[in-house]
Amino acid sequence: MNFPFKRGSEDGMLLVEVLLDSLTKMSVLLDTGASFSTFDSTELLMAGYDLSKPIGFADVETAIGMLQVEVFELHEFTAFGITKKNYRIQVYDFLAHGLLSEHQGILGLDFFEGTKFCIDTVRNQISIEPLPV
Amino acid sequence: MEEMKAAYPGEWVLIGDPVYDEDDLNVVSGILLDHSRDKRELAYRWRGNLTGYKTYTLKYVREDRPVRQYSRFIPLLTRRTRIL
């Protein structure tokens, strides 16, 4: 299956629309260099998640040092026609850390585990297919 | 959507039942529910109150000035080193 993405007007980032719990649509960056998906905590707050109850924490190595993020489990998450239940994500308070971005998170490589995918930067589309286990 | 962009530059707009273009990438219309420069304020105001809509989305209305934020953003999320 082929799915289109759009490019950020200034920097060429790959932006895709994803769906959280069949209700919340978000624009996120597609970043295969990120090991795990990470979303803005405000999005989870709005979707009704209790931010005081993460299932865990994780340290993340960044270019500016180590950061601690919270880990949550989403009830349902959909991107590129693939729906995952109990999908674990990292959550970070973008606003509190001065990240005033218009996108609401990063879709990391973990989402693509068990799939074969190809990013076409000419047609601006990604083809993705699940692989048999 | 163009009216929202004109009316609320530099703000977040909360859109109920957004309608997307055929590529499912850009909102072309929807119900304007609220707007604010403070995204978190919208979240506190509306959390749990959006079940009457099939979907909703928060969109930032860009002002007409160049922004390059990826270099600040990407370092966040490269490698998880330890699960606590």
Coordinates of N, CA and C in Angstrom, one line a residue, chain A residues 4-6 9-11 13 15 17 22-25 27 29 31 33-36 38 40-43 45-49 57-63 66-68 90 92-95 98-104 106, chain B residues 12 14 18 20 22-27 37-44 46-60 62 65-70 72-84:
Chain A
P4 N 0.7 8.8 1.0 CA 1.5 10.1 0.7 C 1.9 10.7 2.0
F5 N 3.0 11.5 1.9 CA 3.4 12.3 3.0 C 3.7 13.7 2.4
K6 N 3.7 14.7 3.3 CA 4.1 16.0 2.8 C 5.4 16.5 3.4
S9 N 7.7 22.9 4.7 CA 8.0 23.9 3.7 C 9.4 24.5 3.8
E10 N 9.9 24.5 5.1 CA 11.2 25.2 5.3 C 12.4 24.2 5.2
D11 N 12.1 23.0 5.7 CA 13.2 22.1 6.0 C 13.1 20.7 5.3
M13 N 11.2 18.3 6.1 CA 10.8 17.1 7.0 C 9.6 16.4 6.4
L15 N 6.2 14.8 6.9 CA 5.1 14.9 7.8 C 4.0 14.0 7.4
E17 N 0.1 12.2 8.8 CA -1.1 12.2 9.8 C -1.3 10.9 10.4
S22 N -8.6 6.4 17.6 CA -9.7 6.6 16.7 C -10.4 8.0 16.8
L23 N -9.7 8.9 17.5 CA -10.3 10.2 17.8 C -9.4 11.4 17.5
T24 N -8.2 11.3 17.8 CA -7.2 12.4 17.7 C -6.4 12.3 16.5
K25 N -6.4 13.2 15.6 CA -5.6 13.2 14.5 C -4.4 14.2 14.7
S27 N -0.3 15.6 13.4 CA 0.7 15.6 12.4 C 2.0 15.3 13.1
L29 N 6.3 13.9 12.7 CA 7.5 13.7 11.8 C 7.8 12.2 11.6
D31 N 10.5 9.8 11.2 CA 12.0 9.9 11.5 C 12.5 8.5 11.7
G33 N 15.4 7.6 11.9 CA 16.6 7.7 12.8 C 16.3 7.7 14.2
A34 N 15.1 7.8 14.6 CA 14.6 7.8 16.0 C 14.2 6.3 16.3
S35 N 14.7 5.8 17.4 CA 14.5 4.4 17.7 C 13.0 4.2 18.1
F36 N 12.4 5.2 18.8 CA 11.1 5.1 19.3 C 10.2 6.3 19.0
T38 N 7.8 9.3 19.8 CA 7.7 10.3 20.9 C 6.7 11.3 20.6
D40 N 4.1 14.7 22.0 CA 4.0 15.8 23.0 C 2.9 15.4 24.0
S41 N 3.3 15.7 25.3 CA 2.4 15.3 26.4 C 1.0 16.0 26.3
T42 N 1.0 17.2 25.7 CA -0.3 17.9 25.5 C -1.3 17.1 24.7
E43 N -0.8 16.3 23.7 CA -1.7 15.5 22.9 C -2.4 14.4 23.7
L45 N -2.7 14.5 27.0 CA -3.6 15.1 28.0 C -5.0 15.3 27.4
M46 N -4.9 15.9 26.2 CA -6.2 16.2 25.5 C -7.0 14.9 25.2
A47 N -6.3 13.9 24.9 CA -6.9 12.6 24.6 C -7.4 11.9 25.8
G48 N -7.2 12.4 27.0 CA -7.8 11.9 28.2 C -6.8 11.0 29.0
Y49 N -5.6 10.9 28.6 CA -4.6 10.1 29.4 C -4.2 10.9 30.6
F57 N 9.7 5.1 32.7 CA 10.5 6.2 32.3 C 11.7 5.6 31.5
A58 N 12.3 6.5 30.7 CA 13.4 6.0 29.9 C 14.4 7.2 29.7
D59 N 15.6 6.9 29.7 CA 16.6 7.9 29.4 C 16.9 7.9 27.9
V60 N 17.0 9.1 27.3 CA 17.2 9.2 25.9 C 18.5 10.1 25.7
E61 N 19.3 9.5 24.9 CA 20.6 10.2 24.5 C 20.3 11.2 23.4
T62 N 20.7 12.4 23.6 CA 20.5 13.4 22.6 C 21.8 14.2 22.3
A63 N 21.7 15.0 21.3 CA 22.9 15.8 21.0 C 23.2 16.9 22.1
M66 N 21.6 14.0 28.1 CA 20.6 13.0 28.4 C 19.3 13.6 28.8
L67 N 18.2 13.1 28.4 CA 16.9 13.5 28.8 C 16.1 12.3 29.4
Q68 N 15.2 12.6 30.3 CA 14.4 11.5 30.8 C 13.0 11.8 30.2
Q90 N 7.1 7.1 23.8 CA 7.8 8.0 24.8 C 7.0 9.4 24.7
Y92 N 7.0 13.5 26.0 CA 7.9 14.6 26.4 C 7.0 15.9 26.4
D93 N 7.3 16.7 27.3 CA 6.5 18.0 27.4 C 7.2 19.0 26.5
F94 N 6.8 19.1 25.2 CA 7.4 19.9 24.3 C 7.4 21.4 24.7
L95 N 6.2 21.8 25.2 CA 6.0 23.2 25.5 C 6.9 23.6 26.7
G98 N 10.4 24.3 25.5 CA 10.6 25.3 24.5 C 10.5 24.8 23.1
L99 N 9.9 23.6 22.9 CA 9.8 23.1 21.6 C 8.4 23.5 21.0
L100 N 8.4 24.7 20.4 CA 7.1 25.2 19.9 C 6.9 24.8 18.5
S101 N 6.9 23.5 18.3 CA 6.8 23.0 16.9 C 5.3 22.9 16.5
E102 N 5.1 22.9 15.2 CA 3.7 22.7 14.7 C 3.3 21.3 14.6
H103 N 4.3 20.4 14.7 CA 4.0 19.0 14.6 C 4.0 18.5 16.1
Q104 N 3.4 17.3 16.2 CA 3.0 16.9 17.6 C 3.8 15.7 18.0
I106 N 7.1 12.5 17.0 CA 7.9 11.8 16.0 C 7.5 10.4 15.9
Chain B
W12 N -3.0 28.2 18.0 CA -3.4 26.8 17.8 C -4.9 26.8 17.6
L14 N -8.4 24.4 17.4 CA -8.9 23.1 17.7 C -10.1 22.9 16.7
P18 N -12.5 17.3 11.4 CA -11.8 17.9 10.3 C -12.0 17.1 9.0
Y20 N -10.2 16.2 5.4 CA -8.9 16.3 4.8 C -9.0 16.2 3.3
E22 N -7.6 14.8 -0.4 CA -7.7 13.4 -0.9 C -6.4 12.6 -0.4
D23 N -5.3 13.3 -0.2 CA -4.1 12.6 0.3 C -4.2 12.4 1.8
D24 N -5.2 12.9 2.5 CA -5.4 12.8 3.9 C -4.2 13.5 4.7
L25 N -3.7 14.6 4.1 CA -2.6 15.3 4.7 C -2.9 16.7 5.2
N26 N -3.9 17.3 4.5 CA -4.1 18.7 4.8 C -5.6 18.9 5.2
V27 N -5.9 19.6 6.3 CA -7.3 19.9 6.6 C -7.8 21.0 5.7
R37 N -3.2 30.9 21.8 CA -1.8 30.8 21.6 C -1.1 29.8 22.5
D38 N -1.9 29.3 23.5 CA -1.4 28.4 24.5 C -2.1 27.0 24.2
K39 N -1.3 26.1 23.7 CA -1.8 24.8 23.4 C -2.3 24.0 24.6
R40 N -1.5 24.2 25.7 CA -1.9 23.4 26.9 C -3.2 23.9 27.5
E41 N -3.5 25.2 27.3 CA -4.7 25.8 27.8 C -5.9 25.1 27.1
L42 N -5.8 24.9 25.8 CA -6.8 24.2 25.0 C -7.0 22.8 25.5
A43 N -5.9 22.2 25.8 CA -6.0 20.8 26.3 C -6.8 20.7 27.6
Y44 N -6.5 21.6 28.5 CA -7.2 21.6 29.8 C -8.6 21.9 29.7
W46 N -10.5 21.4 27.0 CA -11.3 20.5 26.2 C -11.1 19.0 26.5
R47 N -10.2 18.7 27.4 CA -10.0 17.2 27.6 C -11.2 16.5 28.1
G48 N -11.5 15.4 27.5 CA -12.7 14.7 27.8 C -14.0 15.2 27.3
N49 N -13.9 16.4 26.6 CA -15.2 17.0 26.0 C -15.3 16.9 24.5
L50 N -14.6 16.0 23.9 CA -14.6 15.9 22.5 C -15.2 14.6 22.0
T51 N -15.9 13.9 22.8 CA -16.4 12.6 22.4 C -17.6 12.8 21.5
G52 N -18.1 14.0 21.3 CA -19.2 14.2 20.4 C -18.8 14.3 19.0
Y53 N -17.5 14.2 18.8 CA -17.0 14.4 17.4 C -16.3 13.0 17.0
K54 N -16.4 12.8 15.7 CA -15.8 11.5 15.2 C -14.3 11.6 15.3
T55 N -13.7 12.8 15.0 CA -12.3 13.0 15.2 C -12.1 14.5 15.5
Y56 N -10.9 14.8 16.0 CA -10.6 16.2 16.1 C -9.1 16.4 15.9
T57 N -8.6 17.6 15.7 CA -7.2 17.8 15.5 C -6.8 19.2 16.0
L58 N -5.6 19.3 16.5 CA -5.1 20.6 16.8 C -4.1 21.0 15.7
K59 N -4.3 22.2 15.2 CA -3.3 22.6 14.2 C -2.8 24.0 14.5
Y60 N -1.5 24.2 14.3 CA -0.9 25.5 14.5 C -0.9 26.3 13.2
R62 N 0.6 28.8 11.1 CA 1.9 29.5 11.0 C 1.8 30.9 10.7
R65 N 6.6 33.7 8.6 CA 8.0 34.0 8.8 C 8.7 32.6 8.8
P66 N 9.9 32.6 8.4 CA 10.6 31.3 8.3 C 10.9 30.8 9.7
V67 N 10.7 29.5 9.8 CA 11.0 28.8 11.1 C 11.8 27.5 10.8
R68 N 12.9 27.4 11.4 CA 13.7 26.1 11.2 C 13.9 25.6 12.6
Q69 N 13.1 24.6 12.9 CA 13.1 24.0 14.3 C 13.7 22.6 14.4
Y70 N 13.9 22.0 13.3 CA 14.2 20.6 13.3 C 15.5 20.3 14.0
R72 N 16.6 21.8 16.5 CA 16.4 21.8 17.9 C 15.6 20.5 18.4
F73 N 14.9 20.0 17.5 CA 13.9 19.0 17.9 C 14.5 17.5 17.8
I74 N 15.2 17.3 16.7 CA 15.6 16.0 16.4 C 16.5 15.4 17.4
P75 N 17.4 16.2 18.1 CA 18.3 15.5 19.0 C 17.6 14.8 20.2
L76 N 16.4 15.2 20.4 CA 15.6 14.6 21.5 C 15.6 13.1 21.5
L77 N 15.4 12.6 20.3 CA 14.7 11.3 20.2 C 15.5 10.3 19.4
T78 N 16.8 10.3 19.6 CA 17.6 9.5 18.7 C 17.7 8.1 19.3
R79 N 18.1 8.0 20.5 CA 18.4 6.6 21.0 C 18.1 6.5 22.5
R80 N 17.3 5.5 22.8 CA 16.9 5.3 24.2 C 18.1 4.4 24.7
T81 N 18.6 4.9 25.8 CA 19.8 4.2 26.4 C 19.4 3.3 27.6
R82 N 18.4 3.6 28.3 CA 18.1 2.8 29.5 C 16.7 3.0 29.8
I83 N 16.1 1.9 30.1 CA 14.7 1.9 30.5 C 14.7 1.8 32.0
L84 N 14.0 2.7 32.7 CA 14.1 2.7 34.2 C 12.9 2.0 34.8

